GROMACS .gro file of N, CA, C and O in nm:
model
  404
    1UNK      N    1   0.084  -0.118   0.000
    1UNK     CA    2   0.000   0.000   0.000
    1UNK      C    3   0.088   0.124   0.000
    1UNK      O    4   0.194   0.125   0.060
    2UNK      N    5   0.044   0.223  -0.065
    2UNK     CA    6   0.116   0.350  -0.069
    2UNK      C    7   0.076   0.432   0.053
    2UNK      O    8  -0.032   0.492   0.058
    3UNK      N    9   0.162   0.435   0.151
    3UNK     CA   10   0.133   0.500   0.279
    3UNK      C   11   0.104   0.648   0.261
    3UNK      O   12   0.011   0.702   0.323
    4UNK      N   13   0.180   0.715   0.176
    4UNK     CA   14   0.158   0.858   0.157
    4UNK      C   15   0.020   0.887   0.100
    4UNK      O   16  -0.044   0.985   0.138
    5UNK      N   17  -0.027   0.802   0.008
    5UNK     CA   18  -0.162   0.821  -0.047
    5UNK      C   19  -0.268   0.801   0.061
    5UNK      O   20  -0.368   0.872   0.064
    6UNK      N   21  -0.246   0.705   0.149
    6UNK     CA   22  -0.341   0.681   0.258
    6UNK      C   23  -0.346   0.802   0.350
    6UNK      O   24  -0.454   0.848   0.389
    7UNK      N   25  -0.230   0.858   0.382
    7UNK     CA   26  -0.225   0.977   0.468
    7UNK      C   27  -0.291   1.095   0.400
    7UNK      O   28  -0.369   1.169   0.463
    8UNK      N   29  -0.263   1.116   0.271
    8UNK     CA   30  -0.326   1.225   0.196
    8UNK      C   31  -0.477   1.212   0.196
    8UNK      O   32  -0.550   1.311   0.213
    9UNK      N   33  -0.527   1.091   0.176
    9UNK     CA   34  -0.672   1.068   0.176
    9UNK      C   35  -0.731   1.099   0.313
    9UNK      O   36  -0.838   1.160   0.323
   10UNK      N   37  -0.663   1.057   0.417
   10UNK     CA   38  -0.712   1.083   0.553
   10UNK      C   39  -0.714   1.233   0.581
   10UNK      O   40  -0.807   1.285   0.642
   11UNK      N   41  -0.612   1.305   0.534
   11UNK     CA   42  -0.608   1.450   0.553
   11UNK      C   43  -0.723   1.516   0.478
   11UNK      O   44  -0.786   1.609   0.528
   12UNK      N   45  -0.751   1.468   0.357
   12UNK     CA   46  -0.858   1.525   0.276
   12UNK      C   47  -0.994   1.506   0.344
   12UNK      O   48  -1.083   1.590   0.331
   13UNK      N   49  -1.009   1.396   0.416
   13UNK     CA   50  -1.135   1.368   0.486
   13UNK      C   51  -1.144   1.444   0.618
   13UNK      O   52  -1.247   1.445   0.681
   14UNK      N   53  -1.035   1.504   0.658
   14UNK     CA   54  -1.033   1.582   0.781
   14UNK      C   55  -0.964   1.507   0.894
   14UNK      O   56  -1.009   1.399   0.933
   15UNK      N   57  -0.857   1.563   0.943
   15UNK     CA   58  -0.778   1.502   1.049
   15UNK      C   59  -0.774   1.597   1.167
   15UNK      O   60  -0.769   1.718   1.149
   16UNK      N   61  -0.773   1.542   1.284
   16UNK     CA   62  -0.760   1.625   1.403
   16UNK      C   63  -0.613   1.664   1.419
   16UNK      O   64  -0.524   1.600   1.362
   17UNK      N   65  -0.588   1.767   1.498
   17UNK     CA   66  -0.449   1.808   1.523
   17UNK      C   67  -0.375   1.697   1.596
   17UNK      O   68  -0.255   1.677   1.576
   18UNK      N   69  -0.446   1.621   1.678
   18UNK     CA   70  -0.385   1.508   1.749
   18UNK      C   71  -0.340   1.399   1.650
   18UNK      O   72  -0.232   1.342   1.664
   19UNK      N   73  -0.422   1.372   1.549
   19UNK     CA   74  -0.385   1.274   1.448
   19UNK      C   75  -0.265   1.321   1.366
   19UNK      O   76  -0.174   1.244   1.338
   20UNK      N   77  -0.265   1.450   1.329
   20UNK     CA   78  -0.152   1.504   1.253
   20UNK      C   79  -0.024   1.497   1.335
   20UNK      O   80   0.082   1.462   1.283
   21UNK      N   81  -0.032   1.529   1.463
   21UNK     CA   82   0.086   1.521   1.550
   21UNK      C   83   0.132   1.377   1.564
   21UNK      O   84   0.252   1.349   1.566
   22UNK      N   85   0.039   1.284   1.571
   22UNK     CA   86   0.074   1.142   1.578
   22UNK      C   87   0.150   1.096   1.455
   22UNK      O   88   0.250   1.024   1.466
   23UNK      N   89   0.106   1.139   1.339
   23UNK     CA   90   0.175   1.105   1.214
   23UNK      C   91   0.313   1.167   1.212
   23UNK      O   92   0.412   1.103   1.175
   24UNK      N   93   0.323   1.292   1.255
   24UNK     CA   94   0.453   1.359   1.259
   24UNK      C   95   0.549   1.285   1.352
   24UNK      O   96   0.665   1.262   1.319
   25UNK      N   97   0.499   1.241   1.467
   25UNK     CA   98   0.584   1.171   1.564
   25UNK      C   99   0.628   1.034   1.510
   25UNK      O  100   0.743   0.995   1.525
   26UNK      N  101   0.538   0.964   1.445
   26UNK     CA  102   0.574   0.834   1.385
   26UNK      C  103   0.682   0.853   1.279
   26UNK      O  104   0.778   0.776   1.272
   27UNK      N  105   0.667   0.956   1.196
   27UNK     CA  106   0.767   0.981   1.091
   27UNK      C  107   0.903   1.014   1.152
   27UNK      O  108   1.007   0.963   1.106
   28UNK      N  109   0.905   1.098   1.254
   28UNK     CA  110   1.031   1.134   1.319
   28UNK      C  111   1.094   1.012   1.385
   28UNK      O  112   1.215   0.988   1.371
   29UNK      N  113   1.013   0.933   1.455
   29UNK     CA  114   1.064   0.811   1.520
   29UNK      C  115   1.123   0.715   1.417
   29UNK      O  116   1.229   0.655   1.438
   30UNK      N  117   1.054   0.701   1.304
   30UNK     CA  118   1.100   0.610   1.200
   30UNK      C  119   1.234   0.654   1.142
   30UNK      O  120   1.323   0.572   1.118
   31UNK      N  121   1.249   0.784   1.121
   31UNK     CA  122   1.375   0.835   1.065
   31UNK      C  123   1.489   0.816   1.164
   31UNK      O  124   1.598   0.772   1.126
   32UNK      N  125   1.466   0.845   1.290
   32UNK     CA  126   1.570   0.827   1.392
   32UNK      C  127   1.608   0.680   1.402
   32UNK      O  128   1.726   0.644   1.400
   33UNK      N  129   1.508   0.594   1.411
   33UNK     CA  130   1.536   0.450   1.423
   33UNK      C  131   1.612   0.399   1.302
   33UNK      O  132   1.704   0.318   1.314
   34UNK      N  133   1.576   0.446   1.182
   34UNK     CA  134   1.644   0.404   1.060
   34UNK      C  135   1.792   0.444   1.064
   34UNK      O  136   1.880   0.363   1.034
   35UNK      N  137   1.822   0.568   1.100
   35UNK     CA  138   1.960   0.614   1.106
   35UNK      C  139   2.039   0.533   1.209
   35UNK      O  140   2.151   0.488   1.182
   36UNK      N  141   1.981   0.511   1.325
   36UNK     CA  142   2.051   0.437   1.430
   36UNK      C  143   2.077   0.293   1.386
   36UNK      O  144   2.188   0.241   1.401
   37UNK      N  145   1.975   0.227   1.332
   37UNK     CA  146   1.992   0.088   1.290
   37UNK      C  147   2.091   0.075   1.173
   37UNK      O  148   2.172  -0.017   1.170
   38UNK      N  149   2.084   0.167   1.078
   38UNK     CA  150   2.179   0.165   0.967
   38UNK      C  151   2.321   0.190   1.016
   38UNK      O  152   2.416   0.127   0.969
   39UNK      N  153   2.336   0.283   1.110
   39UNK     CA  154   2.471   0.310   1.162
   39UNK      C  155   2.527   0.188   1.232
   39UNK      O  156   2.647   0.160   1.220
   40UNK      N  157   2.444   0.113   1.302
   40UNK     CA  158   2.490  -0.010   1.367
   40UNK      C  159   2.523  -0.117   1.262
   40UNK      O  160   2.628  -0.181   1.269
   41UNK      N  161   2.435  -0.135   1.168
   41UNK     CA  162   2.451  -0.239   1.067
   41UNK      C  163   2.572  -0.215   0.977
   41UNK      O  164   2.650  -0.306   0.948
   42UNK      N  165   2.586  -0.091   0.933
   42UNK     CA  166   2.692  -0.057   0.838
   42UNK      C  167   2.817   0.001   0.905
   42UNK      O  168   2.909   0.046   0.837
   43UNK      N  169   2.815   0.002   1.039
   43UNK     CA  170   2.930   0.054   1.115
   43UNK      C  171   2.963   0.198   1.075
   43UNK      O  172   3.077   0.234   1.050
   44UNK      N  173   2.859   0.282   1.070
   44UNK     CA  174   2.877   0.422   1.035
   44UNK      C  175   2.907   0.504   1.160
   44UNK      O  176   2.864   0.470   1.270
   45UNK      N  177   2.974   0.615   1.140
   45UNK     CA  178   3.012   0.702   1.252
   45UNK      C  179   2.951   0.841   1.233
   45UNK      O  180   2.889   0.870   1.130
   46UNK      N  181   2.975   0.927   1.329
   46UNK     CA  182   2.928   1.065   1.320
   46UNK      C  183   2.984   1.131   1.195
   46UNK      O  184   2.912   1.206   1.128
   47UNK      N  185   3.107   1.102   1.163
   47UNK     CA  186   3.171   1.160   1.044
   47UNK      C  187   3.096   1.122   0.917
   47UNK      O  188   3.080   1.207   0.828
   48UNK      N  189   3.046   0.998   0.910
   48UNK     CA  190   2.971   0.954   0.792
   48UNK      C  191   2.844   1.035   0.772
   48UNK      O  192   2.797   1.052   0.660
   49UNK      N  193   2.787   1.086   0.881
   49UNK     CA  194   2.664   1.166   0.874
   49UNK      C  195   2.694   1.316   0.875
   49UNK      O  196   2.602   1.397   0.876
   50UNK      N  197   2.822   1.350   0.879
   50UNK     CA  198   2.865   1.490   0.882
   50UNK      C  199   2.808   1.566   1.001
   50UNK      O  200   2.757   1.678   0.989
   51UNK      N  201   2.811   1.499   1.118
   51UNK     CA  202   2.769   1.562   1.243
   51UNK      C  203   2.876   1.537   1.348
   51UNK      O  204   2.965   1.453   1.330
   52UNK      N  205   2.866   1.608   1.460
   52UNK     CA  206   2.964   1.590   1.567
   52UNK      C  207   2.936   1.460   1.643
   52UNK      O  208   2.825   1.405   1.636
   53UNK      N  209   3.034   1.416   1.716
   53UNK     CA  210   3.017   1.295   1.798
   53UNK      C  211   2.908   1.316   1.903
   53UNK      O  212   2.829   1.225   1.930
   54UNK      N  213   2.902   1.435   1.963
   54UNK     CA  214   2.797   1.465   2.060
   54UNK      C  215   2.658   1.459   1.996
   54UNK      O  216   2.565   1.404   2.055
   55UNK      N  217   2.644   1.514   1.875
   55UNK     CA  218   2.516   1.508   1.805
   55UNK      C  219   2.478   1.364   1.774
   55UNK      O  220   2.362   1.325   1.788
   56UNK      N  221   2.577   1.286   1.733
   56UNK     CA  222   2.552   1.145   1.701
   56UNK      C  223   2.508   1.068   1.826
   56UNK      O  224   2.414   0.990   1.821
   57UNK      N  225   2.575   1.093   1.937
   57UNK     CA  226   2.537   1.027   2.063
   57UNK      C  227   2.398   1.069   2.108
   57UNK      O  228   2.320   0.987   2.157
   58UNK      N  229   2.365   1.198   2.091
   58UNK     CA  230   2.231   1.246   2.124
   58UNK      C  231   2.125   1.177   2.038
   58UNK      O  232   2.019   1.137   2.086
   59UNK      N  233   2.155   1.163   1.909
   59UNK     CA  234   2.063   1.096   1.817
   59UNK      C  235   2.039   0.951   1.859
   59UNK      O  236   1.926   0.904   1.864
   60UNK      N  237   2.147   0.882   1.891
   60UNK     CA  238   2.135   0.741   1.929
   60UNK      C  239   2.063   0.724   2.063
   60UNK      O  240   2.008   0.618   2.090
   61UNK      N  241   2.060   0.829   2.145
   61UNK     CA  242   1.996   0.821   2.276
   61UNK      C  243   1.846   0.851   2.271
   61UNK      O  244   1.775   0.829   2.369
   62UNK      N  245   1.797   0.899   2.157
   62UNK     CA  246   1.654   0.933   2.146
   62UNK      C  247   1.570   0.806   2.160
   62UNK      O  248   1.594   0.706   2.094
   63UNK      N  249   1.472   0.812   2.247
   63UNK     CA  250   1.378   0.702   2.265
   63UNK      C  251   1.268   0.714   2.159
   63UNK      O  252   1.201   0.816   2.152
   64UNK      N  253   1.254   0.610   2.077
   64UNK     CA  254   1.155   0.613   1.969
   64UNK      C  255   1.040   0.518   1.997
   64UNK      O  256   1.055   0.420   2.069
   65UNK      N  257   0.926   0.548   1.940
   65UNK     CA  258   0.805   0.465   1.946
   65UNK      C  259   0.764   0.432   2.090
   65UNK      O  260   0.719   0.322   2.119
   66UNK      N  261   0.778   0.529   2.180
   66UNK     CA  262   0.744   0.506   2.321
   66UNK      C  263   0.596   0.473   2.339
   66UNK      O  264   0.563   0.382   2.415
   67UNK      N  265   0.508   0.544   2.271
   67UNK     CA  266   0.364   0.518   2.285
   67UNK      C  267   0.330   0.378   2.236
   67UNK      O  268   0.253   0.305   2.298
   68UNK      N  269   0.388   0.339   2.124
   68UNK     CA  270   0.363   0.207   2.067
   68UNK      C  271   0.413   0.097   2.160
   68UNK      O  272   0.343  -0.001   2.186
   69UNK      N  273   0.534   0.114   2.210
   69UNK     CA  274   0.591   0.014   2.299
   69UNK      C  275   0.513   0.004   2.430
   69UNK      O  276   0.494  -0.104   2.484
   70UNK      N  277   0.464   0.117   2.480
   70UNK     CA  278   0.382   0.115   2.602
   70UNK      C  279   0.252   0.039   2.577
   70UNK      O  280   0.209  -0.040   2.661
   71UNK      N  281   0.191   0.061   2.461
   71UNK     CA  282   0.068  -0.010   2.428
   71UNK      C  283   0.093  -0.160   2.416
   71UNK      O  284   0.019  -0.241   2.471
   72UNK      N  285   0.197  -0.197   2.345
   72UNK     CA  286   0.228  -0.339   2.324
   72UNK      C  287   0.255  -0.408   2.457
   72UNK      O  288   0.212  -0.522   2.478
   73UNK      N  289   0.323  -0.341   2.548
   73UNK     CA  290   0.358  -0.405   2.675
   73UNK      C  291   0.237  -0.428   2.763
   73UNK      O  292   0.240  -0.514   2.851
   74UNK      N  293   0.129  -0.355   2.741
   74UNK     CA  294   0.010  -0.372   2.825
   74UNK      C  295  -0.107  -0.436   2.751
   74UNK      O  296  -0.211  -0.462   2.811
   75UNK      N  297  -0.089  -0.461   2.622
   75UNK     CA  298  -0.198  -0.519   2.542
   75UNK      C  299  -0.226  -0.663   2.586
   75UNK      O  300  -0.137  -0.735   2.630
   76UNK      N  301  -0.350  -0.703   2.572
   76UNK     CA  302  -0.390  -0.839   2.604
   76UNK      C  303  -0.419  -0.909   2.471
   76UNK      O  304  -0.499  -0.861   2.391
   77UNK      N  305  -0.352  -1.020   2.451
   77UNK     CA  306  -0.369  -1.095   2.327
   77UNK      C  307  -0.446  -1.222   2.356
   77UNK      O  308  -0.420  -1.290   2.454
   78UNK      N  309  -0.541  -1.254   2.273
   78UNK     CA  310  -0.621  -1.375   2.290
   78UNK      C  311  -0.607  -1.458   2.163
   78UNK      O  312  -0.673  -1.432   2.063
   79UNK      N  313  -0.518  -1.555   2.169
   79UNK     CA  314  -0.496  -1.642   2.055
   79UNK      C  315  -0.565  -1.775   2.081
   79UNK      O  316  -0.552  -1.833   2.187
   80UNK      N  317  -0.638  -1.822   1.984
   80UNK     CA  318  -0.703  -1.952   1.997
   80UNK      C  319  -0.707  -2.018   1.860
   80UNK      O  320  -0.693  -1.954   1.757
   81UNK      N  321  -0.725  -2.149   1.862
   81UNK     CA  322  -0.733  -2.224   1.738
   81UNK      C  323  -0.875  -2.275   1.723
   81UNK      O  324  -0.932  -2.331   1.816
   82UNK      N  325  -0.931  -2.256   1.606
   82UNK     CA  326  -1.067  -2.298   1.578
   82UNK      C  327  -1.063  -2.402   1.466
   82UNK      O  328  -0.999  -2.380   1.363
   83UNK      N  329  -1.128  -2.514   1.488
   83UNK     CA  330  -1.137  -2.616   1.385
   83UNK      C  331  -1.283  -2.632   1.348
   83UNK      O  332  -1.369  -2.645   1.434
   84UNK      N  333  -1.310  -2.632   1.220
   84UNK     CA  334  -1.447  -2.642   1.172
   84UNK      C  335  -1.455  -2.753   1.068
   84UNK      O  336  -1.371  -2.763   0.979
   85UNK      N  337  -1.556  -2.839   1.081
   85UNK     CA  338  -1.579  -2.941   0.980
   85UNK      C  339  -1.655  -2.874   0.867
   85UNK      O  340  -1.762  -2.818   0.886
   86UNK      N  341  -1.594  -2.877   0.747
   86UNK     CA  342  -1.654  -2.806   0.634
   86UNK      C  343  -1.728  -2.898   0.539
   86UNK      O  344  -1.784  -2.853   0.440
   87UNK      N  345  -1.725  -3.026   0.567
   87UNK     CA  346  -1.797  -3.119   0.481
   87UNK      C  347  -1.714  -3.245   0.459
   87UNK      O  348  -1.614  -3.268   0.525
   88UNK      N  349  -1.758  -3.325   0.369
   88UNK     CA  350  -1.684  -3.446   0.336
   88UNK      C  351  -1.638  -3.437   0.192
   88UNK      O  352  -1.702  -3.376   0.108
   89UNK      N  353  -1.522  -3.495   0.168
   89UNK     CA  354  -1.465  -3.494   0.034
   89UNK      C  355  -1.534  -3.596  -0.055
   89UNK      O  356  -1.627  -3.667  -0.015
   90UNK      N  357  -1.489  -3.605  -0.176
   90UNK     CA  358  -1.545  -3.695  -0.276
   90UNK      C  359  -1.537  -3.839  -0.227
   90UNK      O  360  -1.626  -3.919  -0.248
   91UNK      N  361  -1.429  -3.872  -0.158
   91UNK     CA  362  -1.411  -4.010  -0.112
   91UNK      C  363  -1.473  -4.033   0.025
   91UNK      O  364  -1.462  -4.141   0.081
   92UNK      N  365  -1.537  -3.933   0.081
   92UNK     CA  366  -1.604  -3.949   0.209
   92UNK      C  367  -1.522  -3.906   0.329
   92UNK      O  368  -1.569  -3.912   0.441
   93UNK      N  369  -1.395  -3.860   0.307
   93UNK     CA  370  -1.316  -3.815   0.421
   93UNK      C  371  -1.371  -3.683   0.472
   93UNK      O  372  -1.426  -3.603   0.398
   94UNK      N  373  -1.355  -3.662   0.602
   94UNK     CA  374  -1.399  -3.537   0.663
   94UNK      C  375  -1.295  -3.429   0.630
   94UNK      O  376  -1.175  -3.452   0.645
   95UNK      N  377  -1.343  -3.316   0.583
   95UNK     CA  378  -1.254  -3.204   0.555
   95UNK      C  379  -1.267  -3.105   0.670
   95UNK      O  380  -1.377  -3.071   0.714
   96UNK      N  381  -1.153  -3.062   0.722
   96UNK     CA  382  -1.152  -2.966   0.832
   96UNK      C  383  -1.077  -2.842   0.790
   96UNK      O  384  -0.985  -2.847   0.711
   97UNK      N  385  -1.121  -2.732   0.844
   97UNK     CA  386  -1.051  -2.606   0.825
   97UNK      C  387  -1.006  -2.559   0.961
   97UNK      O  388  -1.087  -2.552   1.054
   98UNK      N  389  -0.878  -2.532   0.975
   98UNK     CA  390  -0.824  -2.484   1.102
   98UNK      C  391  -0.770  -2.344   1.083
   98UNK      O  392  -0.698  -2.317   0.988
   99UNK      N  393  -0.806  -2.256   1.174
   99UNK     CA  394  -0.758  -2.119   1.168
   99UNK      C  395  -0.706  -2.081   1.304
   99UNK      O  396  -0.770  -2.105   1.406
  100UNK      N  397  -0.587  -2.026   1.307
  100UNK     CA  398  -0.531  -1.973   1.432
  100UNK      C  399  -0.561  -1.825   1.435
  100UNK      O  400  -0.533  -1.753   1.340
  101UNK      N  401  -0.616  -1.783   1.544
  101UNK     CA  402  -0.656  -1.643   1.558
  101UNK      C  403  -0.574  -1.579   1.668
  101UNK      O  404  -0.552  -1.634   1.770
   0.00000   0.00000   0.00000
């Protein structure tokens, strides 16, 4: 899905200032997390980003996706398996459908 098109459509339908701020925060968190993860993966330094070591350390210290992580840590998940007999096959065997939810 084209995320930008979805956001544009939502804005066209009318967004609250809280929703717009939420999108802005998600975008900022994503950019920070991307830079930090890429710097770890590719062994990049402050020099590679043309910033000071202090700026780089400040960037790496930013806590991202705090609201999301707080929600996930307190969310209640209910997983169950449902089996349903959907009929019998041509040869008379029972056909079952199993879905994990």
